[in-house]
GROMACS .gro file of N, CA, C and O in nm:
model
  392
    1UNK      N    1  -1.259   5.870  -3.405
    1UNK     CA    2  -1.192   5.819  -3.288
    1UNK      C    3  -1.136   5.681  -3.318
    1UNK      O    4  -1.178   5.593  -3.394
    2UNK      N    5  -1.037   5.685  -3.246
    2UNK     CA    6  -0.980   5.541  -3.258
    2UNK      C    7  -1.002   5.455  -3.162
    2UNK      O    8  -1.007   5.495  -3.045
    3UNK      N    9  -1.026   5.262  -3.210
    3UNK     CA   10  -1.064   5.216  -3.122
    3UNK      C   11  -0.977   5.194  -2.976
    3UNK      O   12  -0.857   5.222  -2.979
    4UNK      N   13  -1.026   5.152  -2.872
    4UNK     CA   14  -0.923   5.153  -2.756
    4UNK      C   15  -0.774   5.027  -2.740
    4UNK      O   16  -0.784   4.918  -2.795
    5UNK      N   17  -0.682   5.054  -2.682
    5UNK     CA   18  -0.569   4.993  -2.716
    5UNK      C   19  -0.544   4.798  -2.713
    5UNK      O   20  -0.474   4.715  -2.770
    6UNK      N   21  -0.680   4.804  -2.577
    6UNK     CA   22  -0.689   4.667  -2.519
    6UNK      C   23  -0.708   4.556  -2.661
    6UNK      O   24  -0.637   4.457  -2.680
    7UNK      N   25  -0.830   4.606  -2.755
    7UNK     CA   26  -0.883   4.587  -2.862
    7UNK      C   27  -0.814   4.540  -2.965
    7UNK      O   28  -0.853   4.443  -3.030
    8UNK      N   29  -0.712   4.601  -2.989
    8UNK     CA   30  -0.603   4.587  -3.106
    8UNK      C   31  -0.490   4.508  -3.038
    8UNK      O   32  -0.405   4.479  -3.122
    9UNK      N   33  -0.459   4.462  -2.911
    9UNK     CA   34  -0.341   4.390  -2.856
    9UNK      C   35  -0.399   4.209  -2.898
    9UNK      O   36  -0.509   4.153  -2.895
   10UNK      N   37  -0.269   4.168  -2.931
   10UNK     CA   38  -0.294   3.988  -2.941
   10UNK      C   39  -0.345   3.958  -2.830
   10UNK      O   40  -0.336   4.018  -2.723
   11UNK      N   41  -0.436   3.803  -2.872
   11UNK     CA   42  -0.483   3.740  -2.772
   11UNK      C   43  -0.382   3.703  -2.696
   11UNK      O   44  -0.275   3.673  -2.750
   12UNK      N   45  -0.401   3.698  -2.509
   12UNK     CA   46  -0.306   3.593  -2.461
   12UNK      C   47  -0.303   3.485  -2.502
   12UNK      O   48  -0.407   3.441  -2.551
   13UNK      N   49  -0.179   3.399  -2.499
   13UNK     CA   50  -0.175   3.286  -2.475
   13UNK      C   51  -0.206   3.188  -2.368
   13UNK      O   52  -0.198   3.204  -2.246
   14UNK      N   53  -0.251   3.062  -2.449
   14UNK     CA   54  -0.290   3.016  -2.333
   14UNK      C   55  -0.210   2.888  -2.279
   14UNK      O   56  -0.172   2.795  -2.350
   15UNK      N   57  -0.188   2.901  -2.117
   15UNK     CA   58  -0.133   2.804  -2.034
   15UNK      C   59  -0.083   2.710  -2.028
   15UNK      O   60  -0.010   2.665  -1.940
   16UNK      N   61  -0.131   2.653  -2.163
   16UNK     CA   62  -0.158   2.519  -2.192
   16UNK      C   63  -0.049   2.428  -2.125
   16UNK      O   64  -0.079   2.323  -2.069
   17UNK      N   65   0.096   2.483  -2.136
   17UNK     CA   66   0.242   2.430  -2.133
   17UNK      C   67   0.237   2.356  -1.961
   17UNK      O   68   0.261   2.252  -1.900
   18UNK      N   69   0.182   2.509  -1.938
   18UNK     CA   70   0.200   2.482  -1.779
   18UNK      C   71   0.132   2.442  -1.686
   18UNK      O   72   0.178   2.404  -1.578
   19UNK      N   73   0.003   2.446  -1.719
   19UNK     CA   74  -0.094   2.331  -1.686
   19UNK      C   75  -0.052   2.194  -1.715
   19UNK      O   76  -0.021   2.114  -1.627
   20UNK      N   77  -0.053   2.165  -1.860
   20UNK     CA   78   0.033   2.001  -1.854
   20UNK      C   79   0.123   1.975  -1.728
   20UNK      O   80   0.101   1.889  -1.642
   21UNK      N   81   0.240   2.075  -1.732
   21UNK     CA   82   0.362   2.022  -1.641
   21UNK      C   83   0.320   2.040  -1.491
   21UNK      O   84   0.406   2.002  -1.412
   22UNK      N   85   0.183   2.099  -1.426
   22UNK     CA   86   0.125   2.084  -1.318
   22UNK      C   87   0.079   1.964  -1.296
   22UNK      O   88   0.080   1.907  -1.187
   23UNK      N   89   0.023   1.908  -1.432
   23UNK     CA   90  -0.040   1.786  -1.401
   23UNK      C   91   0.060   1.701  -1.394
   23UNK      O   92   0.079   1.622  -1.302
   24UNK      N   93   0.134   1.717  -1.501
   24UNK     CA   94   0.219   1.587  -1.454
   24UNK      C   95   0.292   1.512  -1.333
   24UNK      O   96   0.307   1.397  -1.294
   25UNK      N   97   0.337   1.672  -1.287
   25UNK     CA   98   0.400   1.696  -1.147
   25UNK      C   99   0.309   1.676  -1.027
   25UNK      O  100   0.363   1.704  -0.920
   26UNK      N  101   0.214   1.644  -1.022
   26UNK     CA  102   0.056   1.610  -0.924
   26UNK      C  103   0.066   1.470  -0.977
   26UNK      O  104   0.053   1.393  -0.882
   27UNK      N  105   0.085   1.401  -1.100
   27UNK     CA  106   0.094   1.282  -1.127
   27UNK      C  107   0.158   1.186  -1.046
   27UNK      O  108   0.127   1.082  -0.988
   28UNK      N  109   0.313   1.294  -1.069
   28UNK     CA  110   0.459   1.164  -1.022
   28UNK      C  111   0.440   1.231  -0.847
   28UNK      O  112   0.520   1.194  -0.761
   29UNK      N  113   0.334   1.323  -0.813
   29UNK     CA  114   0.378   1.316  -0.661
   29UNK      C  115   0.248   1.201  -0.614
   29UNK      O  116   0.232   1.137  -0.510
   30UNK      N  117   0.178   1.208  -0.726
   30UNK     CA  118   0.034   1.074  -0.679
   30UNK      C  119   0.106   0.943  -0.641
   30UNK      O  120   0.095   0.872  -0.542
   31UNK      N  121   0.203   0.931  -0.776
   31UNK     CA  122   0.249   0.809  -0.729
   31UNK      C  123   0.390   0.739  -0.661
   31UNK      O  124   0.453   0.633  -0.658
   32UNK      N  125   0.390   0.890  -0.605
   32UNK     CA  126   0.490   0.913  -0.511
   32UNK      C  127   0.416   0.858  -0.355
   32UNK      O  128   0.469   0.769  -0.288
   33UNK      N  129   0.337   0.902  -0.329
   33UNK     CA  130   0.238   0.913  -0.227
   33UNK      C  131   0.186   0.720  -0.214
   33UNK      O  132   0.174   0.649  -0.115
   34UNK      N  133   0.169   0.691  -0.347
   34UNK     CA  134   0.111   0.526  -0.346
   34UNK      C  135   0.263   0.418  -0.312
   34UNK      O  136   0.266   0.344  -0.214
   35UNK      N  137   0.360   0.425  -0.397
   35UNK     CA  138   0.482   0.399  -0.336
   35UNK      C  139   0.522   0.406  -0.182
   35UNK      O  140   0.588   0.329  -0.112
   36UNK      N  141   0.467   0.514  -0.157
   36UNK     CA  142   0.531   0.543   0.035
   36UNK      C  143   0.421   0.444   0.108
   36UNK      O  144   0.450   0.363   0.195
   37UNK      N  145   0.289   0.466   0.055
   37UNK     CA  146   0.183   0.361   0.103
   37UNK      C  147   0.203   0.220   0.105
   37UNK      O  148   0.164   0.153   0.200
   38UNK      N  149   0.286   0.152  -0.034
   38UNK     CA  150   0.306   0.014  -0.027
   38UNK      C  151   0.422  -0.049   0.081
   38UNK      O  152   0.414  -0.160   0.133
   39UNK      N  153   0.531   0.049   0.100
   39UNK     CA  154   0.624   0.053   0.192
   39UNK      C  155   0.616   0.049   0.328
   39UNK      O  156   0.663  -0.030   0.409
   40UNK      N  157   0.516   0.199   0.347
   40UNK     CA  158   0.438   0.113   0.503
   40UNK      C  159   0.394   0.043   0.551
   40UNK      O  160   0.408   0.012   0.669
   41UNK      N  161   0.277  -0.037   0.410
   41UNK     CA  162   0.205  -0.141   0.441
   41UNK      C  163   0.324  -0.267   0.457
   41UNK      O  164   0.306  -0.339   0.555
   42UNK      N  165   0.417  -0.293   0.391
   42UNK     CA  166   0.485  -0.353   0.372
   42UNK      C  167   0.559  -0.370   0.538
   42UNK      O  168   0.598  -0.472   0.595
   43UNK      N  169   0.559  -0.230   0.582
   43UNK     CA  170   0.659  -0.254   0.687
   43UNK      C  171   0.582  -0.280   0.819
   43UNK      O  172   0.650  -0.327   0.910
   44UNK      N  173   0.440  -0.255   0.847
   44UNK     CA  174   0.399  -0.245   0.942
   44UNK      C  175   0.359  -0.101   1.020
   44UNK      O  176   0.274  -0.068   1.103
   45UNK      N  177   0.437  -0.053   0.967
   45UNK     CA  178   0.404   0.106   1.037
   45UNK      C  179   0.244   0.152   1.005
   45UNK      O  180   0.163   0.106   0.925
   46UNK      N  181   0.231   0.290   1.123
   46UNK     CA  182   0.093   0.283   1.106
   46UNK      C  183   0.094   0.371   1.012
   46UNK      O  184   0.199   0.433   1.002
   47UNK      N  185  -0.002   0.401   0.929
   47UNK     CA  186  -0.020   0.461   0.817
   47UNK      C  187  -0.094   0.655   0.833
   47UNK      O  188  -0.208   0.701   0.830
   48UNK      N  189   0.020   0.706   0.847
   48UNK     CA  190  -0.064   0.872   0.859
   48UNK      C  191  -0.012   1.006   0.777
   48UNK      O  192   0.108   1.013   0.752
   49UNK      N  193  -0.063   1.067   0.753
   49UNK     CA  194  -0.036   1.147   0.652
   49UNK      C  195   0.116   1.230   0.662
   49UNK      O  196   0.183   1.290   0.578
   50UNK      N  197   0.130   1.207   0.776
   50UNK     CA  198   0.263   1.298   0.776
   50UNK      C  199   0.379   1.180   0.748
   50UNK      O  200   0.465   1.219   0.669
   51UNK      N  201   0.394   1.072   0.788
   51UNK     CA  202   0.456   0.948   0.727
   51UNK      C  203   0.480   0.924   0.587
   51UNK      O  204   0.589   0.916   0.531
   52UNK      N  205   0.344   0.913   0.529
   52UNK     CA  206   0.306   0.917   0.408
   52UNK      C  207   0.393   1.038   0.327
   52UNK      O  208   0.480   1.022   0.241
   53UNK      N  209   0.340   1.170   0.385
   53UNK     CA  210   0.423   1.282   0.272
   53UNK      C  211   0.555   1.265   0.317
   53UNK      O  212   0.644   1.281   0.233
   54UNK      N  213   0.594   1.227   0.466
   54UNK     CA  214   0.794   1.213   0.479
   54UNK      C  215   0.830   1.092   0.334
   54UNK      O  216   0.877   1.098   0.220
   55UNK      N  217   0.792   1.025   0.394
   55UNK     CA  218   0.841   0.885   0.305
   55UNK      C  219   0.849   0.992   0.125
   55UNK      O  220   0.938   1.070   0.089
   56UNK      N  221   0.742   0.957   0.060
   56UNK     CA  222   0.716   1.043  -0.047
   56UNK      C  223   0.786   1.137  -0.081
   56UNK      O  224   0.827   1.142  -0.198
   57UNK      N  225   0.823   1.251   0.025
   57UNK     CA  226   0.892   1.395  -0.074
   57UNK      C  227   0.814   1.469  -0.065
   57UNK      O  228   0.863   1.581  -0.077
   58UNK      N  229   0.666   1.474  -0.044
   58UNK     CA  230   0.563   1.534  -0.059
   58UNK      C  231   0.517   1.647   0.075
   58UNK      O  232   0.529   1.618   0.195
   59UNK      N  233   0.478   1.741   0.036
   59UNK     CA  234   0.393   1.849   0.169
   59UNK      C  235   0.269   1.727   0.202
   59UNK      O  236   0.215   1.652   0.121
   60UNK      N  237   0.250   1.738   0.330
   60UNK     CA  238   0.111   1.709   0.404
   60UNK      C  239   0.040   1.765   0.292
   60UNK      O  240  -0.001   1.691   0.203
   61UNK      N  241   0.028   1.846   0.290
   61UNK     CA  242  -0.147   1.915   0.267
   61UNK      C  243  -0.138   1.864   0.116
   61UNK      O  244  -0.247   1.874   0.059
   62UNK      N  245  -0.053   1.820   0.050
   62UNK     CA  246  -0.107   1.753  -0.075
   62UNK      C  247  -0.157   1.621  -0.094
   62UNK      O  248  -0.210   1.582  -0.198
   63UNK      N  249  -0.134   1.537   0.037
   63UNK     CA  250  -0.222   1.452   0.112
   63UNK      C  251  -0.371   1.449   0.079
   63UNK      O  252  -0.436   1.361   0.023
   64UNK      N  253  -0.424   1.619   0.151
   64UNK     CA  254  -0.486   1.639   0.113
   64UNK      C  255  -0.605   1.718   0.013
   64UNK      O  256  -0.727   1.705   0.010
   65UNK      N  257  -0.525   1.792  -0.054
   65UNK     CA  258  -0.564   1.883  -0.165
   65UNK      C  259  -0.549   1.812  -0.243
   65UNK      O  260  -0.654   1.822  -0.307
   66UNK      N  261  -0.449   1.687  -0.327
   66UNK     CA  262  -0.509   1.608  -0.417
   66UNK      C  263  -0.581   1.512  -0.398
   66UNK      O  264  -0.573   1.435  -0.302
   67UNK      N  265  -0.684   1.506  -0.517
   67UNK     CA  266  -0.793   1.419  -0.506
   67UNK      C  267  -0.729   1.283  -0.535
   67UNK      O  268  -0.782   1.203  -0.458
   68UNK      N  269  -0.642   1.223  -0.609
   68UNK     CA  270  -0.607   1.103  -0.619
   68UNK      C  271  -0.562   1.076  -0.539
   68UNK      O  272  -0.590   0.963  -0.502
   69UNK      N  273  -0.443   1.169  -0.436
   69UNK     CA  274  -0.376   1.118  -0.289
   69UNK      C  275  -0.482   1.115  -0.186
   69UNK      O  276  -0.465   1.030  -0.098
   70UNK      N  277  -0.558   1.166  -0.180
   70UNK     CA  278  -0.619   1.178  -0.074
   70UNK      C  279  -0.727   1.045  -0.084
   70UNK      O  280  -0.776   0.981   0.009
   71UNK      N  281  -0.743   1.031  -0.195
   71UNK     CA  282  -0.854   0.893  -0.169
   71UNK      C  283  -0.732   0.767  -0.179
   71UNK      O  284  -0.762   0.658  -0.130
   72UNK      N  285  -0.636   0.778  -0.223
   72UNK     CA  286  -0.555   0.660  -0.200
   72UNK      C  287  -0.520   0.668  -0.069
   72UNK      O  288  -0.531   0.557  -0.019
   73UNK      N  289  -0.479   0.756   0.014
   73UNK     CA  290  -0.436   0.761   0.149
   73UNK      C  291  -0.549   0.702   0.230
   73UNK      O  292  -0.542   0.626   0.326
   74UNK      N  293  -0.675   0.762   0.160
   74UNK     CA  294  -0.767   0.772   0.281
   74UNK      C  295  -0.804   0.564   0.252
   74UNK      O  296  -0.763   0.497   0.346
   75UNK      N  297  -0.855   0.503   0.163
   75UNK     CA  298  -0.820   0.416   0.105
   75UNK      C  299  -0.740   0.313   0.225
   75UNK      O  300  -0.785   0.225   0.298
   76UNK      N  301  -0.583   0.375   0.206
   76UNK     CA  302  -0.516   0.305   0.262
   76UNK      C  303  -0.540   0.264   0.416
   76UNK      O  304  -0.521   0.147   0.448
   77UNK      N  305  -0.586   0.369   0.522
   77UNK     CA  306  -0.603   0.398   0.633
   77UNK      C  307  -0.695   0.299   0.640
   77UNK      O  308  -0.660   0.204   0.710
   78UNK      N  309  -0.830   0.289   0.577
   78UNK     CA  310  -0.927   0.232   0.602
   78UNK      C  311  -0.882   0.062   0.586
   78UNK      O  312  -0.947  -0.008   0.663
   79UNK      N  313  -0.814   0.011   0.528
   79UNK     CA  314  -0.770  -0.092   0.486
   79UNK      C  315  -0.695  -0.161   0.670
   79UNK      O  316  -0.726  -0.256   0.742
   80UNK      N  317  -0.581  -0.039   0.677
   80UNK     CA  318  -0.541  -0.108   0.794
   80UNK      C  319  -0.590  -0.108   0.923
   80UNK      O  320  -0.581  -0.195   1.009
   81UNK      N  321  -0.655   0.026   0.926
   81UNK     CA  322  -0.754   0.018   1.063
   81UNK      C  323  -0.886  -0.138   1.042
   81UNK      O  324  -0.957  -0.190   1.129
   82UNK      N  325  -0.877  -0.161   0.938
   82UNK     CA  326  -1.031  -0.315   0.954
   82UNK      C  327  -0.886  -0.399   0.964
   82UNK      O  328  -0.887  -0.444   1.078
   83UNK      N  329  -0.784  -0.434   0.910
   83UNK     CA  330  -0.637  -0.513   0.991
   83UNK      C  331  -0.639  -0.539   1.123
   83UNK      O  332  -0.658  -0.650   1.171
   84UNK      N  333  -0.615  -0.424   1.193
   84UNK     CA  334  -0.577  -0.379   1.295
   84UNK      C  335  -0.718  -0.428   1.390
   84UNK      O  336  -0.713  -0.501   1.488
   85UNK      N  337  -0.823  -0.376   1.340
   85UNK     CA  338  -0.970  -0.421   1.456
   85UNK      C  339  -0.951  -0.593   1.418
   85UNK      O  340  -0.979  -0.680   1.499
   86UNK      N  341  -0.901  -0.619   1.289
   86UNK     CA  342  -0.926  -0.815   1.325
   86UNK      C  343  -0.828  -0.890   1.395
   86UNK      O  344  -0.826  -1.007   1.435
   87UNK      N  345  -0.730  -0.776   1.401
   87UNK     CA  346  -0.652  -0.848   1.521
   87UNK      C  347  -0.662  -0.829   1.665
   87UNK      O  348  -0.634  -0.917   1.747
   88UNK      N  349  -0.703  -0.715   1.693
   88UNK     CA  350  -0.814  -0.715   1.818
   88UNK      C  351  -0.903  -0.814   1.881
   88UNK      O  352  -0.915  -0.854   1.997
   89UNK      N  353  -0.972  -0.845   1.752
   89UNK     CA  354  -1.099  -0.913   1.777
   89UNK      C  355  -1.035  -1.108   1.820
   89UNK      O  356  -1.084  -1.194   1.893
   90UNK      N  357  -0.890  -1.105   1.721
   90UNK     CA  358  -0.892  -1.226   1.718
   90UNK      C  359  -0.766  -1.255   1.837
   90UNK      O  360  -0.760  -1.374   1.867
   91UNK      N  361  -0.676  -1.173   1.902
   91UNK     CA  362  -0.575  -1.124   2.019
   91UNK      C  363  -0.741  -1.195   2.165
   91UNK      O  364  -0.743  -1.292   2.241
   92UNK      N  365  -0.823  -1.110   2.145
   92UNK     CA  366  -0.918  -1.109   2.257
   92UNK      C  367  -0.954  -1.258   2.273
   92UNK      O  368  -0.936  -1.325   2.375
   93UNK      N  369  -1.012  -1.304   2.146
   93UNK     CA  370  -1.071  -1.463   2.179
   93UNK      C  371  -0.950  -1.511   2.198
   93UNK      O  372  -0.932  -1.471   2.313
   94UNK      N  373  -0.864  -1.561   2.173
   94UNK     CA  374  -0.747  -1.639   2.217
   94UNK      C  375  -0.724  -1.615   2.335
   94UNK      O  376  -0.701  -1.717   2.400
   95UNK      N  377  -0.719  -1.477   2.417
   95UNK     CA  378  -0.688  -1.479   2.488
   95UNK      C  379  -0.811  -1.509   2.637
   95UNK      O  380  -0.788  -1.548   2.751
   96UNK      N  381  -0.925  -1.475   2.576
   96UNK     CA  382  -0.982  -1.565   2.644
   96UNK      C  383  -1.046  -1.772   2.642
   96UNK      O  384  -1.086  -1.849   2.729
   97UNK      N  385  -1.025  -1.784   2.507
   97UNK     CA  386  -0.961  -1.909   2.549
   97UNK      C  387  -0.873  -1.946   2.615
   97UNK      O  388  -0.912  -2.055   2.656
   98UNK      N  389  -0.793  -1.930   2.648
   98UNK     CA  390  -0.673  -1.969   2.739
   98UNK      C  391  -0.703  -1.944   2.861
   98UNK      O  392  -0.622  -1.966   2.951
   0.00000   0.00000   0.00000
């Protein structure tokens, strides 16, 4: 008997090509995503994911399915919401001084 056909066929190849060019492309949208972040911060706007991916080029959900966007976003948020509460805090005393 002869052995079966699967057996004697070449190994696949592997991915390798296209995995790289996934990563890379998750790369330039990472720092696609950090760019749109410095711009908001820059401008004042509030900082939210759908802003974030408009500005960028980017889908929402790669917001949050990548791990580098998503902790830079999340990152970012946290940054301006403690902004935002010290101007609260410091809007209130002034205004009750006066």
């Amino acid at each position: 008997m002869t052995a079966p056909a699967a057996s004697q066929s070449p190994a696949r190849p592997q991915p390798d090509r296209a995995i790289q060019a996934r990563r890379r492309d998750a790369a330039a949208k990472a720092k696609a995503v950090e760019k749109a972040l410095k711009t908001l911060g820059r401008t004042g706007a509030p900082i939210t994911r759908a802003a974030v991916a408009r500005l960028a080029g980017v889908p929402r959900s790669f917001t949050y399915e990548n791990e580098a966007a998503r902790a830079i976003v999340t990152e970012a948020q946290a940054r301006s919401q403690a902004r935002a509460d010290g101007r609260t805090v410091t809007t209130t005393a002034q205004q009750e001084a006066s």
